[in-house]
mmCIF file of C-alpha atoms in Angstrom:
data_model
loop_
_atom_site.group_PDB
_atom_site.id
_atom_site.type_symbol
_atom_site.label_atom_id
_atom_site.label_comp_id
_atom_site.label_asym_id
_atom_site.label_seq_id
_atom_site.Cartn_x
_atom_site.Cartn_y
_atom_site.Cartn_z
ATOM 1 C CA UNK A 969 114.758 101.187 98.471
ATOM 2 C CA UNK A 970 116.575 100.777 94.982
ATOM 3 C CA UNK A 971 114.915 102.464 92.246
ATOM 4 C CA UNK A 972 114.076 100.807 88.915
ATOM 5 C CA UNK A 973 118.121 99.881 87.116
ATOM 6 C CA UNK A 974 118.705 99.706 83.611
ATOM 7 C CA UNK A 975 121.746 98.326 81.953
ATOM 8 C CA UNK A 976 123.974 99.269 80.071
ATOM 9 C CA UNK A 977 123.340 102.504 80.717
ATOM 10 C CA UNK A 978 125.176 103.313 76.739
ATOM 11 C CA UNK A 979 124.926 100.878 73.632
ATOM 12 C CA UNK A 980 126.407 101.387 70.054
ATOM 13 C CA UNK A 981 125.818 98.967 67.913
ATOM 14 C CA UNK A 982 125.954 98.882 63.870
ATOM 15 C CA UNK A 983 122.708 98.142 61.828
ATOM 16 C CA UNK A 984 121.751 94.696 61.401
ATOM 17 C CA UNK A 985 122.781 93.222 64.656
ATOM 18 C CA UNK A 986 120.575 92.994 67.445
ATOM 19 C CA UNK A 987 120.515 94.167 70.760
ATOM 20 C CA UNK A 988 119.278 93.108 74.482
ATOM 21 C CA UNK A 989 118.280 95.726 77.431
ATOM 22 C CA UNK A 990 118.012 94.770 80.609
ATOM 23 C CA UNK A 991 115.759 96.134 83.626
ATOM 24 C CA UNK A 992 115.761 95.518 87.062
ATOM 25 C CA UNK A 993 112.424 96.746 88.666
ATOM 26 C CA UNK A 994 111.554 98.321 92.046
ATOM 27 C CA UNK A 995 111.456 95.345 94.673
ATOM 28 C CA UNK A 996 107.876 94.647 95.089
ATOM 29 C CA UNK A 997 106.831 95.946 91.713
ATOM 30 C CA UNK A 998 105.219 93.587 89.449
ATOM 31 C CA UNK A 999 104.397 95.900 86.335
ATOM 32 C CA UNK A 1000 107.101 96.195 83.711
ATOM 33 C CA UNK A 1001 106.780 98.956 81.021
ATOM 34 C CA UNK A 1002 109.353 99.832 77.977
ATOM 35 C CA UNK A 1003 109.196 102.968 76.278
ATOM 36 C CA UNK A 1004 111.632 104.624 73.305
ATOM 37 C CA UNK A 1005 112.313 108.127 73.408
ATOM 38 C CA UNK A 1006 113.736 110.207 70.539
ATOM 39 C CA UNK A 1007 113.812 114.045 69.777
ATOM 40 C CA UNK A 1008 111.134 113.898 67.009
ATOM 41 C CA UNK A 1009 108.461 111.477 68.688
ATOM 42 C CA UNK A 1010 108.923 111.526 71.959
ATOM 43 C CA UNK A 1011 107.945 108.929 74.563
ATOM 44 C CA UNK A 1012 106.831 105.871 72.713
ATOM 45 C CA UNK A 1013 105.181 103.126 74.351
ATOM 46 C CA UNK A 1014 106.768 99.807 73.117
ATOM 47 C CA UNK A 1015 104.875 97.254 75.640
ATOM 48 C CA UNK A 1016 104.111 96.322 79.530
ATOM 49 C CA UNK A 1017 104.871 93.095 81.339
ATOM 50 C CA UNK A 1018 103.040 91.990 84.453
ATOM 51 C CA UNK A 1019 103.539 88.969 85.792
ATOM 52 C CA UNK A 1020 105.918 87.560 83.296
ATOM 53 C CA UNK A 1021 102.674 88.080 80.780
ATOM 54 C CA UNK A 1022 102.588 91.280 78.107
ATOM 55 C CA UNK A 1023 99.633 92.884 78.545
ATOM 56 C CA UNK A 1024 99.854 95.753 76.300
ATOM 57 C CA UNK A 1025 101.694 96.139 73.498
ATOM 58 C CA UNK A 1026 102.457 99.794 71.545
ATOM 59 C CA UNK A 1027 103.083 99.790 67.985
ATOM 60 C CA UNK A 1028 106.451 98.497 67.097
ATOM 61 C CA UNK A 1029 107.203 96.232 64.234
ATOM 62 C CA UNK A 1030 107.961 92.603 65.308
ATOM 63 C CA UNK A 1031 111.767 93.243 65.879
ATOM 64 C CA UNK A 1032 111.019 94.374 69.036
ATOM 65 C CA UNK A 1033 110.016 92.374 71.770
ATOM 66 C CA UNK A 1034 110.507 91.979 75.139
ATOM 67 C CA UNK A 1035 109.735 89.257 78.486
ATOM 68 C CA UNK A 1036 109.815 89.075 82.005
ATOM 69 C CA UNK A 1037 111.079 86.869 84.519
ATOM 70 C CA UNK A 1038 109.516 85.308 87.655
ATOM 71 C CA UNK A 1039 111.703 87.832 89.511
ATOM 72 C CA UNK A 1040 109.874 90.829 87.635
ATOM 73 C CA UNK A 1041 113.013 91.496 86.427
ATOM 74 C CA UNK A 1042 112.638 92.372 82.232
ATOM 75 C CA UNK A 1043 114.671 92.253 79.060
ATOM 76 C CA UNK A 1044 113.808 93.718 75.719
ATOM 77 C CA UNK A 1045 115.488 93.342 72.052
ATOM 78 C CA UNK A 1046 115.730 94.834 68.844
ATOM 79 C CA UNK A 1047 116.718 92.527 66.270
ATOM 80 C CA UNK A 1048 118.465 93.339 62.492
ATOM 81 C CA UNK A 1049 118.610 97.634 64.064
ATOM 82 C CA UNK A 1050 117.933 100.074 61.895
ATOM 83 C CA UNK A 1051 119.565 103.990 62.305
ATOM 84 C CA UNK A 1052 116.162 104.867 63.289
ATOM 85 C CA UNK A 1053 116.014 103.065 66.184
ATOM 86 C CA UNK A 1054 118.650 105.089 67.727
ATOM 87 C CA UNK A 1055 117.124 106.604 70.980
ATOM 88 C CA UNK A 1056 116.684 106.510 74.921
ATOM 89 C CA UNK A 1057 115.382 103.253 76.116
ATOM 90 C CA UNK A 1058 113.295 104.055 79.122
ATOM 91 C CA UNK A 1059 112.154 101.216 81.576
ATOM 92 C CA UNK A 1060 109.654 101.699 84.160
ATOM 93 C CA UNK A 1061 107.925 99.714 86.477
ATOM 94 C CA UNK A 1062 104.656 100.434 89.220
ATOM 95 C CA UNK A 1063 103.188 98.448 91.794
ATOM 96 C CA UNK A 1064 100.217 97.638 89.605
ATOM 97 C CA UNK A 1065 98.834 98.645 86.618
ATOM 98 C CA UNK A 1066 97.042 102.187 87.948
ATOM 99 C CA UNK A 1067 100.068 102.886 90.288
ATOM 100 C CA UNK A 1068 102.973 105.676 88.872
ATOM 101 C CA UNK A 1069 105.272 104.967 86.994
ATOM 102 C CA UNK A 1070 108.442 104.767 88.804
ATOM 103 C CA UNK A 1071 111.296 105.420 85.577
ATOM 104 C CA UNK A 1072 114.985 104.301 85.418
ATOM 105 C CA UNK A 1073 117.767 106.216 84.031
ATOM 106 C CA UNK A 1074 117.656 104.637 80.552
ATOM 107 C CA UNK A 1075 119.825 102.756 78.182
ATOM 108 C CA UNK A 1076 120.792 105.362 75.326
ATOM 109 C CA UNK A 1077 121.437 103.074 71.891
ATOM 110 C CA UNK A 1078 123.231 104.652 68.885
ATOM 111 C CA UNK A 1079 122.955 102.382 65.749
ATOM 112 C CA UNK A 1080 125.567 103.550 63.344
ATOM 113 C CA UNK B 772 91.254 107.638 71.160
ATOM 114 C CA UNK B 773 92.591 109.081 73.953
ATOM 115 C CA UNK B 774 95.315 111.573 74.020
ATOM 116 C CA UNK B 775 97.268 114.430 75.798
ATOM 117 C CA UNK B 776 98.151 117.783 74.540
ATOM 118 C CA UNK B 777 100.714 120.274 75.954
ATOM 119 C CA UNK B 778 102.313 123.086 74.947
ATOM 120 C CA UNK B 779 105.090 123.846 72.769
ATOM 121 C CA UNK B 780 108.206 124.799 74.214
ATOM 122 C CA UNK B 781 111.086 125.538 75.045
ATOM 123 C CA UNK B 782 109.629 128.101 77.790
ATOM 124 C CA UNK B 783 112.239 130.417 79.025
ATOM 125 C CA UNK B 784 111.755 132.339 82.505
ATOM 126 C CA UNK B 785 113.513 134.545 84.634
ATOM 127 C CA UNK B 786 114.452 132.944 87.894
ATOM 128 C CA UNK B 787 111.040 134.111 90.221
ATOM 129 C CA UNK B 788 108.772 134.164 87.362
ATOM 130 C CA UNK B 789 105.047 132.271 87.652
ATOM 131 C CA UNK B 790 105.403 129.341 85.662
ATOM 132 C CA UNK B 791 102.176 127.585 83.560
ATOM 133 C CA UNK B 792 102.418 124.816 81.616
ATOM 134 C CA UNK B 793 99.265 123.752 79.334
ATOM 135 C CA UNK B 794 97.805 120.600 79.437
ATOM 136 C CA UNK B 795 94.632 119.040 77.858
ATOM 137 C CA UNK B 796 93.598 115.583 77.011
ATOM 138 C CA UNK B 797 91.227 113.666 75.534
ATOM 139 C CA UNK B 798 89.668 110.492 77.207
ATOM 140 C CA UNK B 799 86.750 107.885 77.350
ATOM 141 C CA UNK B 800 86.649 107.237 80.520
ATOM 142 C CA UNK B 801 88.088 108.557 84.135
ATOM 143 C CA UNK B 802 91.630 109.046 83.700
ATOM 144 C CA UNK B 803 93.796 109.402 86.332
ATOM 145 C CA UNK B 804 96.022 112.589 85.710
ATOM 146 C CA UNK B 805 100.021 113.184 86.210
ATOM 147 C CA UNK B 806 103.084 115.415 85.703
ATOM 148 C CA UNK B 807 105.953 114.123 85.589
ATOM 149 C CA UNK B 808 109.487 116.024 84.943
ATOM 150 C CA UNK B 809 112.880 115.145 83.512
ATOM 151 C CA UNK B 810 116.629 116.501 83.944
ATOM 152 C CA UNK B 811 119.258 115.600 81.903
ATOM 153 C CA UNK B 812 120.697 112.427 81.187
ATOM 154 C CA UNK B 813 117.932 111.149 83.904
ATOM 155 C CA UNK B 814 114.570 109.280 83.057
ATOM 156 C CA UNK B 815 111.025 110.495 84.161
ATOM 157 C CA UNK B 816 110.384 111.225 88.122
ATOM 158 C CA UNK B 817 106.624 111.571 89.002
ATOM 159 C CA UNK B 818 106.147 115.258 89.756
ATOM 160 C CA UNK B 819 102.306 115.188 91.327
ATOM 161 C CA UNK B 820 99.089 113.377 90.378
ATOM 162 C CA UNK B 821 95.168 113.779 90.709
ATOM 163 C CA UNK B 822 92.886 110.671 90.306
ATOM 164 C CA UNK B 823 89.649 112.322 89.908
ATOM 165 C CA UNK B 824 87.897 115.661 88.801
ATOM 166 C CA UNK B 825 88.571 118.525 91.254
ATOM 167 C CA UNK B 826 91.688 116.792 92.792
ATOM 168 C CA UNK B 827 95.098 119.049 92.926
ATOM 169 C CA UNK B 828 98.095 117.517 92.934
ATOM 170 C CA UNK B 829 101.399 119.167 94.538
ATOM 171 C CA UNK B 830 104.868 118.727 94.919
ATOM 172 C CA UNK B 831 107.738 120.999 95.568
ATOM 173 C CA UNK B 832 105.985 124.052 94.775
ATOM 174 C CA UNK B 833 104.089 122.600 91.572
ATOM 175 C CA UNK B 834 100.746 122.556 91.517
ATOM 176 C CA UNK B 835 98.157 120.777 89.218
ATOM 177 C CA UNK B 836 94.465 120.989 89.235
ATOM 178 C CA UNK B 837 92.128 118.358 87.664
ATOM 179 C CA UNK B 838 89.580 120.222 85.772
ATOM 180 C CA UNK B 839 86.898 117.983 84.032
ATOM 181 C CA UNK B 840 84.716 120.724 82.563
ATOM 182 C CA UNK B 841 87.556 121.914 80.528
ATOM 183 C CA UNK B 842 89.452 118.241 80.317
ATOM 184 C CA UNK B 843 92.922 120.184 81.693
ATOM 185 C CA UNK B 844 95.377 119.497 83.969
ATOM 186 C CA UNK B 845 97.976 122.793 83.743
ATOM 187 C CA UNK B 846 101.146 122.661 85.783
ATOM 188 C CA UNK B 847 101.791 126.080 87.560
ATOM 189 C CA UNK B 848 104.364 127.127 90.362
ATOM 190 C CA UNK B 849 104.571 130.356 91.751
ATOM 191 C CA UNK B 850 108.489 131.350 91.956
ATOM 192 C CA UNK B 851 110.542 128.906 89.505
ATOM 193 C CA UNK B 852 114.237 128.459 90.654
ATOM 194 C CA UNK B 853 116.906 127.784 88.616
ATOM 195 C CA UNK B 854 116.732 124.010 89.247
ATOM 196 C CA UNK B 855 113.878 123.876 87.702
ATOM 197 C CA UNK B 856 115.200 123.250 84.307
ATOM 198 C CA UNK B 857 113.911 120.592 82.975
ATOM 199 C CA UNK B 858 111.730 119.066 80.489
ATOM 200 C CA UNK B 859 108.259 118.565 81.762
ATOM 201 C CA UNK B 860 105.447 115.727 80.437
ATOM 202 C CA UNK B 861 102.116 115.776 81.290
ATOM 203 C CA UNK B 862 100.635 112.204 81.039
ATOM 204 C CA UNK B 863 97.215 110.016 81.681
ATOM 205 C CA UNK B 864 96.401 106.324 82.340
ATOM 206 C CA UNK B 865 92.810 104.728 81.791
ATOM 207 C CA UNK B 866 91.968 102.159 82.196
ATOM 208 C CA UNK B 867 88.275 101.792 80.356
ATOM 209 C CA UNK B 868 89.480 99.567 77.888
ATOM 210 C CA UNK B 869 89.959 96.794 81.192
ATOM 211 C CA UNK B 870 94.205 97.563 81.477
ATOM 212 C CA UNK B 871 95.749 100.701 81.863
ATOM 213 C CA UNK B 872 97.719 102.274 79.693
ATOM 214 C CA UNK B 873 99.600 105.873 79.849
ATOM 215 C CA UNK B 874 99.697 108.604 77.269
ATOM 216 C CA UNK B 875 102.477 111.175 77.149
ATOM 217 C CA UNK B 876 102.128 114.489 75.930
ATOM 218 C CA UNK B 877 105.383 115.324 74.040
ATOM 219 C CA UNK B 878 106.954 117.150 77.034
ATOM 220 C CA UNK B 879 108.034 121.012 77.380
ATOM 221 C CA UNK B 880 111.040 121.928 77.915
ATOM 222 C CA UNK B 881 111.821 124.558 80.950
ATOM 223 C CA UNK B 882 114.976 127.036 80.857
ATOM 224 C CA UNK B 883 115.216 129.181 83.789
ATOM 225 C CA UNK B 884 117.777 131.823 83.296
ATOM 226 C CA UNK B 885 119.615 133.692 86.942
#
């Protein structure tokens, strides 16, 4: 079985312009979750998808969002970046909502 | 609100050594418990889980132990290997407030040394 695939798996980008991830979830999972991690906060929780429908959201400022697709797949962007969102992009998706989290590899964005 | 606390690292062991990594939280309702671990240049991999008090979780040699009276959930194994290097986060999900969400404690980072 595939695990969960984020691409790209590297980003640099320079401040202002904006920025799309992509995430390709575990076949069968419908639960969608996007979380930033950086050396001085750690794991972040930006928001979930399930169903194509956010359910949670963290607290980000309104440059980020994020959607899903009937095929669970998910996309989140960052528009006008700022340095400080330089980080690991983490994607994760679960069966449902009180299953594990099953983590891809990450997108690493440098905004310079 | 609910949150989890671990310990500050990095913790550096011989290869062999016992290994314990603290973990407490904080939560309304019945969380559901987990470890989870990360190498480099990877993202998280679920390391063991317990869904209610008393539960232990295990995996590879890791073991976890819900304990309710004392709201902990410490990560021990008995002979850490070199491989074990890694950075380690204990996390929760609850879901009292009707979804269920997962806290992260800010991870500790694991250096074992040959």
């Amino acid at each position: 079985k595939a695990g969960v695939t984020q691409t790209p798996r590297y980003l640099i980008k320079t401040r202002g312009q904006q920025v799309t991830l992509s995430c390709s979830p575990i076949s069968g999972h419908r639960s969608v979750s996007w979380y930033q991690q950086t050396p001085g906060q750690g794991l972040q929780f930006l928001f979930e998808y399930f169903s194509e429908t956010q359910r949670n959201k963290g607290n980000f400022p309104g440059r980020f969002s994020g959607r899903q697709f009937s095929n669970s797949r998910s996309e989140m962007n960052v528009s006008t970046l700022e340095l400080g969102d330089s980080a690991l992009y983490l994607c994760a998706s679960s069966l449902d909502s009180n299953s594990p989290l099953h983590f891809g590899n990450g997108t690493r964005l440098t905004v310079t | 609100g609910n949150s989890v606390t671990q310990m500050e690292g990095p913790v550096t062991l011989s290869e062999e050594a016992f290994l314990t990594i603290n973990c407490t939280y904080t939560a309304t309702g019945y969380p559901s418990l987990f470890w989870y671990v990360q190498y480099p240049g990877e993202g998280l991999q679920l390391l063991l889980k317990a869904t209610k008090a008393d539960d232990k979780g295990s995996n590879k040699g890791f073991e976890a132990t819900y304990r309710k009276e004392t709201t902990s959930f410490h990560l021990e194994k008995g002979s850490v290997q070199v491989s074990d290097s890694a950075v380690y986060f204990c996390a929760l999900s609850d879901g009292t407030s009707g979804t269920y969400k997962y806290i992260f404690g800010t991870g500790t980072r694991l250096k074992v040394l040959a």
